[in-house]
Coordinates of C-alpha atoms in Angstrom, one line a residue:
Chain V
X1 CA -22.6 -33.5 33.5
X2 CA -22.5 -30.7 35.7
X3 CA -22.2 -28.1 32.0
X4 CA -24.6 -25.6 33.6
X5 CA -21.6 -24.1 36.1
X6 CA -20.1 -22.4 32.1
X7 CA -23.6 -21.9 30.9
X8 CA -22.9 -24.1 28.0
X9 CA -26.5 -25.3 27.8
X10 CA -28.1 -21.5 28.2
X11 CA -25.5 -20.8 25.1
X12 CA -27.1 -23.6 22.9
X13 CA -30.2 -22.5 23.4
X14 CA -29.4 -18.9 22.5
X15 CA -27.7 -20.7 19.2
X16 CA -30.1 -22.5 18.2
X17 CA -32.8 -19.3 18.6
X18 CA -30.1 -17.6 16.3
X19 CA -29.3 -15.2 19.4
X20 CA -26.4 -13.0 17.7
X21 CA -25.0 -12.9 21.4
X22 CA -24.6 -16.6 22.0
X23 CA -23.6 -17.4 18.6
X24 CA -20.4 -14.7 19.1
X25 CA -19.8 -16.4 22.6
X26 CA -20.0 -19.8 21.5
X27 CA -17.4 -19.1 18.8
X28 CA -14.9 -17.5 20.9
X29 CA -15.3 -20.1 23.5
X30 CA -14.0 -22.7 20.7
X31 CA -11.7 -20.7 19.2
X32 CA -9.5 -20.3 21.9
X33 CA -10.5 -23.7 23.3
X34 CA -11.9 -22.2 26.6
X35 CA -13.1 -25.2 29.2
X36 CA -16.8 -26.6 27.4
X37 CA -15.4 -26.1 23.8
X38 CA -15.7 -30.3 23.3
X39 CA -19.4 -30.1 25.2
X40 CA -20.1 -27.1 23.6
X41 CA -19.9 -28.9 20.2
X42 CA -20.8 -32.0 20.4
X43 CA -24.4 -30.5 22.0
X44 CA -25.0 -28.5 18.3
X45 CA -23.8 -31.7 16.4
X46 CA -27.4 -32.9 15.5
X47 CA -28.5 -29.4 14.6
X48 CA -25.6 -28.9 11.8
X49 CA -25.8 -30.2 8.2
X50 CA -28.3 -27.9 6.5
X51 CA -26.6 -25.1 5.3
X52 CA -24.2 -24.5 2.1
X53 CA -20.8 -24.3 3.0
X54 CA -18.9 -21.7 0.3
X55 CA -15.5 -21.0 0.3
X56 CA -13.9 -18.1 -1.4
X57 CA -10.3 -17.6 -2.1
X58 CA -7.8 -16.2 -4.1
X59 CA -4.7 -13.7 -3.8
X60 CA -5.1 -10.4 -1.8
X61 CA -6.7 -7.2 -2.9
X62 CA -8.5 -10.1 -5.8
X63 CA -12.2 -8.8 -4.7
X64 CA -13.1 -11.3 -2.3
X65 CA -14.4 -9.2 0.2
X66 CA -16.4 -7.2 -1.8
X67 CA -17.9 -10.2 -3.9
X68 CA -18.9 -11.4 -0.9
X69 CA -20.8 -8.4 -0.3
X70 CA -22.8 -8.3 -3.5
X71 CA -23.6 -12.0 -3.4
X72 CA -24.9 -11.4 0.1
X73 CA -27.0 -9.0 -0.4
X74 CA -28.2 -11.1 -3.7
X75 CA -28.9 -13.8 -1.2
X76 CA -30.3 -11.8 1.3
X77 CA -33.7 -10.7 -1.0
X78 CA -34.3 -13.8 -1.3
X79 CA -34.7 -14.6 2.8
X80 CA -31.6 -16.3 3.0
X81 CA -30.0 -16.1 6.3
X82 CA -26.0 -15.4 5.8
X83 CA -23.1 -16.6 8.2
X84 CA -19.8 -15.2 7.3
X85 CA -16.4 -15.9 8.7
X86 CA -13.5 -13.6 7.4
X87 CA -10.0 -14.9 7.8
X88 CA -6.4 -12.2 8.3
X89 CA -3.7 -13.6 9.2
X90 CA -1.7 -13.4 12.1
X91 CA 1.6 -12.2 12.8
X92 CA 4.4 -15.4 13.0
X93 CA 6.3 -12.8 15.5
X94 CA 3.8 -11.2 17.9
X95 CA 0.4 -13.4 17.3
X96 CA -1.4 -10.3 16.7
X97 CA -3.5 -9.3 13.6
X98 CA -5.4 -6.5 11.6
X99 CA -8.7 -8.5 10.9
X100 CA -9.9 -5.9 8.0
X101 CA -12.2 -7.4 6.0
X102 CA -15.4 -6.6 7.1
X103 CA -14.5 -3.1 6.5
X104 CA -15.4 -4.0 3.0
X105 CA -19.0 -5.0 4.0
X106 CA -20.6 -2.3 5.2
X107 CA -23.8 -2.6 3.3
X108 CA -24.4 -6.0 5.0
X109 CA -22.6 -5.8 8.1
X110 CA -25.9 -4.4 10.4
X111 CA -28.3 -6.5 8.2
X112 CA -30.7 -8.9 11.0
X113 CA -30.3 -11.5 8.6
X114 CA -26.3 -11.4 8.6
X115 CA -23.3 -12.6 11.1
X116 CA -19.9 -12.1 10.3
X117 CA -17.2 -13.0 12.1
X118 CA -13.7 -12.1 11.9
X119 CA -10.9 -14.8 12.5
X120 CA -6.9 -15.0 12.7
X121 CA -5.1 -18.1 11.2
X122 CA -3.0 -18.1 14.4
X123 CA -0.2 -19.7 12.9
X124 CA -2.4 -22.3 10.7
X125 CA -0.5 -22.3 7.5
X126 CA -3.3 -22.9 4.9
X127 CA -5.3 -20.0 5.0
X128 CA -7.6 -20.2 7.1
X129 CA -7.7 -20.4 11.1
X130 CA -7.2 -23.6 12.9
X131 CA -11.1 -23.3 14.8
X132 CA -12.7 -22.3 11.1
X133 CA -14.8 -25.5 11.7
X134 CA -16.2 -25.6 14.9
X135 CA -17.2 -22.1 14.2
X136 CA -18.9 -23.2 10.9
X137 CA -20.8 -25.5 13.1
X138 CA -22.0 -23.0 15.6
X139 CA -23.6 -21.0 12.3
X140 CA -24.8 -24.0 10.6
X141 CA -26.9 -25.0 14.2
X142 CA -28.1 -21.3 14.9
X143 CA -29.8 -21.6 11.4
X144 CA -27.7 -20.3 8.5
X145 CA -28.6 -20.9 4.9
X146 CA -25.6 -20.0 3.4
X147 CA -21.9 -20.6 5.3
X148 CA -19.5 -18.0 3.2
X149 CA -15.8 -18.4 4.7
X150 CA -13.5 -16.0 3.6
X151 CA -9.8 -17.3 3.2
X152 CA -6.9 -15.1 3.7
X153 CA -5.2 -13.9 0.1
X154 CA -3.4 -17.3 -0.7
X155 CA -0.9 -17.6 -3.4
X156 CA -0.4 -21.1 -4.7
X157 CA -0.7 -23.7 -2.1
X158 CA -2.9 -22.2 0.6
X159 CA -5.7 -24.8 -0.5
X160 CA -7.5 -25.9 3.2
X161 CA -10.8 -24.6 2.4
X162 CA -11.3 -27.9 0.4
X163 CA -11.6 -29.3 3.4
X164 CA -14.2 -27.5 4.7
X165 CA -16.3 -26.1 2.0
X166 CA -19.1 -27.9 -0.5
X167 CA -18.3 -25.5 -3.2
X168 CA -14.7 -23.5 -3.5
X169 CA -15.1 -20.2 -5.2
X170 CA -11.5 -19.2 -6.9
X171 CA -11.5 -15.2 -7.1
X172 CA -8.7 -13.8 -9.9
X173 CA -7.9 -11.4 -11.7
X174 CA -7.0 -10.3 -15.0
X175 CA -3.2 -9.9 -14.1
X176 CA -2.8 -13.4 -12.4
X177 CA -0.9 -14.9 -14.9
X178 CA -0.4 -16.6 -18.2
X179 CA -1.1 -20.7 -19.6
X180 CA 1.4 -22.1 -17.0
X181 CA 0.7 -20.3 -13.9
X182 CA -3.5 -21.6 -14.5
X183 CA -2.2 -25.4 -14.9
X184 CA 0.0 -25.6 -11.9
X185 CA -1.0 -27.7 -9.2
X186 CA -2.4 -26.4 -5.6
X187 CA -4.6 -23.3 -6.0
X188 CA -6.2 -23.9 -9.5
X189 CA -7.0 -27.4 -8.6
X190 CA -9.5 -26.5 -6.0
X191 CA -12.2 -24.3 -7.6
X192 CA -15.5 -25.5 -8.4
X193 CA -16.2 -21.9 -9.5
X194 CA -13.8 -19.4 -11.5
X195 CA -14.7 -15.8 -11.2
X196 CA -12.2 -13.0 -13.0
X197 CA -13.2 -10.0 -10.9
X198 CA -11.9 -6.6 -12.1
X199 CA -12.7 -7.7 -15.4
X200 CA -13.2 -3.9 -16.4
X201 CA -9.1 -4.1 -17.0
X202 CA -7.0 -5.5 -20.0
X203 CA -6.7 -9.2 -20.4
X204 CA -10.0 -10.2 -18.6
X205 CA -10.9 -11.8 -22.0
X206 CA -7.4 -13.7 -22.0
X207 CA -7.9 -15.0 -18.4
X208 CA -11.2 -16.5 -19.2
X209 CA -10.3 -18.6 -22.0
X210 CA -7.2 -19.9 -20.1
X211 CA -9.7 -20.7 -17.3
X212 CA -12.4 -22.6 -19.1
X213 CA -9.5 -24.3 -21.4
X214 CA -7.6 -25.6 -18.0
X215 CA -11.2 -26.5 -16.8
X216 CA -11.4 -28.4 -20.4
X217 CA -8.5 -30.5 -19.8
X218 CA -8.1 -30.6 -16.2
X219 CA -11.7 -31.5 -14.6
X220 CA -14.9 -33.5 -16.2
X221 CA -16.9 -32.2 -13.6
X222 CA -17.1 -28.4 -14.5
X223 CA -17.7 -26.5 -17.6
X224 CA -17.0 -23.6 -19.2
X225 CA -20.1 -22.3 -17.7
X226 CA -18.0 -22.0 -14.2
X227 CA -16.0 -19.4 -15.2
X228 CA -17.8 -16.3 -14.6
X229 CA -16.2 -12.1 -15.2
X230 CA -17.1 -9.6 -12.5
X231 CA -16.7 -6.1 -11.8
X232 CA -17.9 -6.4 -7.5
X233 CA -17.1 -3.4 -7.1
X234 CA -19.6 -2.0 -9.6
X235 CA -22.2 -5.0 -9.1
X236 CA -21.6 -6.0 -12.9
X237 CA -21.2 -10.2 -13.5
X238 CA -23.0 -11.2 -9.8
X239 CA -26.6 -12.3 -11.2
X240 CA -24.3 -14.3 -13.4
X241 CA -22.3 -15.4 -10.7
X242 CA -25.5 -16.4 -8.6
X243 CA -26.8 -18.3 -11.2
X244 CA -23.4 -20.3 -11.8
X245 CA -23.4 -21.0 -7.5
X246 CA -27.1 -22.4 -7.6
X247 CA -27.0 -24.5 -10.6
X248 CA -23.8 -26.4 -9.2
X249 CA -25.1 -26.8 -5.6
X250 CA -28.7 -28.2 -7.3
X251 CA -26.7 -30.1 -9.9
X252 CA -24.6 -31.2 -6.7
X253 CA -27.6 -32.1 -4.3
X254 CA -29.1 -33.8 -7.2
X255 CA -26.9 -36.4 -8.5
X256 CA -25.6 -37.4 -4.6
X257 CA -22.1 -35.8 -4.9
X258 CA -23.3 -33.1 -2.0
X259 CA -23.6 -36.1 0.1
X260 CA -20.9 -37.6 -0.6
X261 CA -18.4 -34.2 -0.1
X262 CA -20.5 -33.9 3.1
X263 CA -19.3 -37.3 4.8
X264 CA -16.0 -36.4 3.4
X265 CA -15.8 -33.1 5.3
X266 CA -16.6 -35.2 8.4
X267 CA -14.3 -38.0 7.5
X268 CA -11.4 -35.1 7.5
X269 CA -13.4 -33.3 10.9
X270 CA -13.0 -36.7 12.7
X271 CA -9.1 -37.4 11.9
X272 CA -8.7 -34.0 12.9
X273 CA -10.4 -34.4 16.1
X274 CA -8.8 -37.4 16.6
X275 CA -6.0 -36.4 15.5
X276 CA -5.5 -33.8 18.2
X277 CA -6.2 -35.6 21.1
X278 CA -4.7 -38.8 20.6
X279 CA -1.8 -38.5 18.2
X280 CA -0.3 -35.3 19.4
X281 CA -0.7 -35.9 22.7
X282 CA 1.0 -39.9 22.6
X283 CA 3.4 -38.2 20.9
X284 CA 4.0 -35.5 23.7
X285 CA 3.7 -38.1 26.4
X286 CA 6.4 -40.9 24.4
X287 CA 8.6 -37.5 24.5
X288 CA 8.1 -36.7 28.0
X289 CA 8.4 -40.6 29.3
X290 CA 11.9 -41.6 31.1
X291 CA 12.4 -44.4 28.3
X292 CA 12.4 -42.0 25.6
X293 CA 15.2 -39.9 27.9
X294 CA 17.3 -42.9 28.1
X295 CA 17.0 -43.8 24.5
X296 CA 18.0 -40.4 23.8
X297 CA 21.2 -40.3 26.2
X298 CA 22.3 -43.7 24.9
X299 CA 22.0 -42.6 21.2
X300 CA 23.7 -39.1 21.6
X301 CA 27.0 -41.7 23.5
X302 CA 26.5 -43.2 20.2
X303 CA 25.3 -46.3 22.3
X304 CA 22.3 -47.0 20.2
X305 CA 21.3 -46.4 16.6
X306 CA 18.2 -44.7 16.1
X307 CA 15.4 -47.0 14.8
X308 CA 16.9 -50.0 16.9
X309 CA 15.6 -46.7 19.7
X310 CA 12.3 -47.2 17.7
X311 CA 11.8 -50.7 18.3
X312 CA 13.2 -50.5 21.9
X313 CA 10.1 -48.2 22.2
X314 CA 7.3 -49.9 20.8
X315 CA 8.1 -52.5 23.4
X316 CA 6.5 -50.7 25.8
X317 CA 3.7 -49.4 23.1
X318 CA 1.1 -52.3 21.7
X319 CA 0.1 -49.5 19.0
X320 CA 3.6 -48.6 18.3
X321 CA 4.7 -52.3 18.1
X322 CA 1.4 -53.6 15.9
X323 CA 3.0 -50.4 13.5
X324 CA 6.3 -51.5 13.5
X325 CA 5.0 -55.1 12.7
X326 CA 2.8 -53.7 9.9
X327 CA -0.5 -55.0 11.1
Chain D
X1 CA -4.7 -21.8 26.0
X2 CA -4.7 -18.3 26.9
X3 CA -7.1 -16.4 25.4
X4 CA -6.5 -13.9 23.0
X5 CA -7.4 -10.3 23.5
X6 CA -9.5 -9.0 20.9
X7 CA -10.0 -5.4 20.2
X8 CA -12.3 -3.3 17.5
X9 CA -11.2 0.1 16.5
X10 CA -14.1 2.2 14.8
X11 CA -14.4 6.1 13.5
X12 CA -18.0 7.2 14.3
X13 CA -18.8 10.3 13.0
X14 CA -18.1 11.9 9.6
X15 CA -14.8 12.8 10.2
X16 CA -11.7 11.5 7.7
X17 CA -8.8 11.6 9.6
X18 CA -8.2 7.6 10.2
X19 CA -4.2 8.2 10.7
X20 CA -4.5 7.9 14.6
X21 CA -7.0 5.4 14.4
X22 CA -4.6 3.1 12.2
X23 CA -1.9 3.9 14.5
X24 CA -3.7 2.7 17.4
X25 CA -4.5 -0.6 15.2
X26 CA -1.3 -1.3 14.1
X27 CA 0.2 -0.6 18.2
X28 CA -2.1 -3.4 19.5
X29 CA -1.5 -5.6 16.8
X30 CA 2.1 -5.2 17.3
X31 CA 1.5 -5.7 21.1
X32 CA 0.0 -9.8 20.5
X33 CA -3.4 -8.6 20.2
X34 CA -6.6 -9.5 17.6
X35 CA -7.7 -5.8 16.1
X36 CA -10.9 -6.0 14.0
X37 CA -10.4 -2.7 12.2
X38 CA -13.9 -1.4 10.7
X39 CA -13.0 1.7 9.6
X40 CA -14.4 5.3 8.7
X41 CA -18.1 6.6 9.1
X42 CA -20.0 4.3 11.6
X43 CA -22.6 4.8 13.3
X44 CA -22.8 3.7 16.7
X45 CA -25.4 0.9 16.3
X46 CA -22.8 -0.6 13.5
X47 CA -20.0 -0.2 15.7
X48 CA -22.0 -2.2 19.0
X49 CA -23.3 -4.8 16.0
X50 CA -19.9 -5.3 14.9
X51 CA -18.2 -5.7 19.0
X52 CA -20.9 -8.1 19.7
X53 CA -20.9 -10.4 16.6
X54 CA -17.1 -10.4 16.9
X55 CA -17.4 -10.6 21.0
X56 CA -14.2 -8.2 21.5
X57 CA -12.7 -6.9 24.8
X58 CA -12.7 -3.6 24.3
X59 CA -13.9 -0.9 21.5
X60 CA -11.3 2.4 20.9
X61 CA -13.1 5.0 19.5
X62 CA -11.5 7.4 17.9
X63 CA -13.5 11.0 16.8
X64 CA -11.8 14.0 15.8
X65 CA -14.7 16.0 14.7
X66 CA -15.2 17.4 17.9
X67 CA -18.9 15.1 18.3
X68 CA -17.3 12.9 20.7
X69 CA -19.7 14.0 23.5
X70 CA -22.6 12.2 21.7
X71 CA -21.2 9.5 19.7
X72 CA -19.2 8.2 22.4
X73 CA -21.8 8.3 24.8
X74 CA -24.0 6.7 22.7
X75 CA -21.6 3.5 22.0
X76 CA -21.9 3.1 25.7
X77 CA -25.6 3.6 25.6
X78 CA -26.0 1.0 23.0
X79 CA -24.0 -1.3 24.5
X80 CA -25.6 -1.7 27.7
X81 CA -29.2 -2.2 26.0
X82 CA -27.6 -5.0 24.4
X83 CA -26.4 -6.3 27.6
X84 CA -23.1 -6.3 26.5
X85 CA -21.7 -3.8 28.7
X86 CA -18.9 -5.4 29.5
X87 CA -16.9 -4.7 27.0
X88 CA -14.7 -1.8 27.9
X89 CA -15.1 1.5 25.7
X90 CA -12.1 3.7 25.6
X91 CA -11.8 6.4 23.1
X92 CA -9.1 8.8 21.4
X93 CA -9.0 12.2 20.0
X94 CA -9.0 16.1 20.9
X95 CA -10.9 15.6 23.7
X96 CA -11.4 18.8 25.9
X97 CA -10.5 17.8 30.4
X98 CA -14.2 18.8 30.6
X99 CA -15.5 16.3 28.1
X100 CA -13.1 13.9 29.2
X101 CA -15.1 14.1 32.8
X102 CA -18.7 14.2 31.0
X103 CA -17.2 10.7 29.3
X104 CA -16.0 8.8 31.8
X105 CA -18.9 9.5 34.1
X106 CA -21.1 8.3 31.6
X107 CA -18.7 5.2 31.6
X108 CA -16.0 5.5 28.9
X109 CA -13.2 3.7 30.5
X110 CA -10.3 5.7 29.4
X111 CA -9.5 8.9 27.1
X112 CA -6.3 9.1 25.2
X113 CA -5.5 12.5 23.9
X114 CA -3.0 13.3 21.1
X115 CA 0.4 12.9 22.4
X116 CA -0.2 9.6 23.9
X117 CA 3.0 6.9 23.8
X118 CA 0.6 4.4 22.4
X119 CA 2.3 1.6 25.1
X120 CA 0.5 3.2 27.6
X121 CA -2.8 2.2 25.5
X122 CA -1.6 -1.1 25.3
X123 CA -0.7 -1.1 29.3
X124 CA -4.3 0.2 30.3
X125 CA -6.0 -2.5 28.0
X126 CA -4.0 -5.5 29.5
X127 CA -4.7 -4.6 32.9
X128 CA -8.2 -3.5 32.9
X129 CA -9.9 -6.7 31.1
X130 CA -11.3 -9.4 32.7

């Protein structure tokens, strides 16, 4: 395959020697799906898979940034290399954005043993961007220990990182609400980890127990112990907060439920994929064919009813038709 | 797709005044653009760290404590030891017609002074990027 004309193999190299450089290129040639993206990918493939994949999340101005910092630079003393993607959104009416959050880690930002990247969602409604995963991959292949993906501030239903993360960190705060808003479904669902940052201000102590007594009736894989208060901002609560991380991602490695989350990230990666350049496209072309044209003139003269359109379709579409059959 | 153009706005120096810098941000933003905004007191080597990891078209400076001279030519500096001299350095603030010449010889692209329509910053960027 002629992949040397985009440099696509010089770039893997420079990943997989953890070149700063090529890691930044090889992100922005996925993100915007520049010509090699799919090449570009599938030739890191093999060298993914080893690092921890952490998601943090939780309404804006909760901390997140700043937690991230701290636990970083925990991380960091102890060798580990650190790959962090930071996610703003975008504007729905211009497409433009004010990615700000690395503004809030400035301690770590020039460290050798840190990348962080900033992302937009670009009109990707769960809170993160629609590329978060291929540029996971690029870190993960140029040698990361940790993967820490920052979501945008999400209020209840912004829950994608599941999809991408092995362990979901749910930043609060002490304000966030009351015994109903911590049993609703969406956001409080998703958090392996509970941390009530700002917990230097009133009702930190309420916020806890409602925490660990929704984790009590809600989910027999966590305990009390994964509710953890922070002050980031003053350091106070992350050696806590460290511990908490490592003990489930050992307790997680140990009894085979790493693994397991692992395929099912790539179960989800693989519909995606697949997803995107088969359905959307059939779909595109069924919309674009002359049949569909016709079946659309006929049922606007009232000619037609619309799933006798359907089935007119499918016989010109084995997939469609094995569908409609129910096979 | 088209790609997106992707810009970082940094304060070197020690200097606080960030209203013109935000101003800047919030222009390009409004004009379809990605703005990673790292805010007040870089240095220079966190300023060409931060373009390179988040590979952006162009870095605005923007200095108003009259050490433009040095910091801005020293962005550029940095930038081509990284190799990464082609992203576009343009820079904002009260910058003297003589400094302004000293700059752009030493290969800032563009200097906006105060009084700018900030469209025409958004004009230069859109046509002088590859």
């Amino acid at each position: 395959m002629p992949t040397d004309k985009l440099g696509i193999d010089k770039l893997v190299s420079g990943i997989l020697a953890s070149n700063k450089r090529a890691v930044a290129k090889a992100i922005t040639i996925l993100e915007n799906d520049l010509p090699g993206a799919a090449v570009l990918l599938d030739q890191v493939f093999t060298k993914t898979g080893n690092a921890q994949l952490i998601g943090v999340t939780g309404p804006p101005g909760a901390g997140k940034s700043t937690l991230i910092e701290k636990i970083t630079n925990h991380w960091l003393q102890e060798g580990k290399k650190i790959g962090i993607i930071a996610v703003d959104p975008s504007s729905p009416f211009t497409g433009g954005a004010i990615l700000g959050d690395r503004i809030r880690m400035k301690t770590i930002s020039s460290k050798k043993n840190v990348f962080i990247r900033s992302m937009a969602t670009r009109g990707a409604l769960g809170g993160l961007s629609p590329h978060i995963r291929e540029a996971m991959q690029i870190l993960d292949a140029a040698g990361m220990d940790k993967i820490i993906v920052e979501t945008v501030g999400v209020g209840q239903s912004e829950i994608d990182i599941v999809k991408v993360a092995d362990t979901v960190i749910l930043v609060t705060v002490p304000e966030a609400g009351d015994d109903i808003q911590v049993i609703k479904s969406g956001i409080m669902e998703i958090g392996d980890v509970f941390v009530v940052n700002k917990a230097d201000r009133p009702g930190a102590n309420k916020m806890e127990i409602l925490l660990k007594s929704m984790i009590h009736s809600n989910n027999e894989n966590l305990t009390d112990k994964n509710v953890v208060k922070t002050v980031a901002s003053e350091s106070q609560g992350i050696d806590e907060l460290i511990e908490v991380l490592d003990n489930h991602y050992h307790e997680f490695q140990v009894t085979g439920k790493l693994l397991k989350r692992k395929k099912a990230l790539l179960e989800l990666m693989l519909f995606d994929i697949i997803k995107n350049h088969f359905a959307n496209k059939t779909l595109v072309k069924i919309k674009e064919s002359d049949q569909f044209k016709n079946l659309l003139n006929k049922l606007a003269k009232r000619e037609i009813e619309p799933y006798s359109a359907l089935t007119e379709l499918a016989e010109e579409n084995q997939i469609l038709a094995a569908i409609l059959e129910g096979k | 797709m088209e790609k997106k153009i992707k810009v970082l706005v940094a304060k070197p120096g020690l200097d606080g005044h960030d209203r013109g810098a935000k101003v800047v941000a919030r222009a390009l933003r409004d004009a379809g653009m990605e703005v990673v905004y790292t805010g007040l007191r870089q240095t220079p080597e966190q300023i060409v760290v931060a373009a390179i990891q988040e590979d952006v078209d162009v870095i605005g400076l923007s200095a108003l404590s009259g050490a433009h001279l040095h910091l801005f030519s020293e962005v550029v500096k940095l930038l081509k030891e990284e190799n990464a001299d082609d992203i576009i350095v343009i820079g904002g603030g009260i910058i003297p017609e003589a400094d302004q010449l000293v700059l752009k010889e030493k290969g800032v692209a563009e200097l906006f002074t105060p009084g700018t329509p900030t469209g025409e910053i958004v004009e230069f960027i859109k046509t002088n990027i590859k």
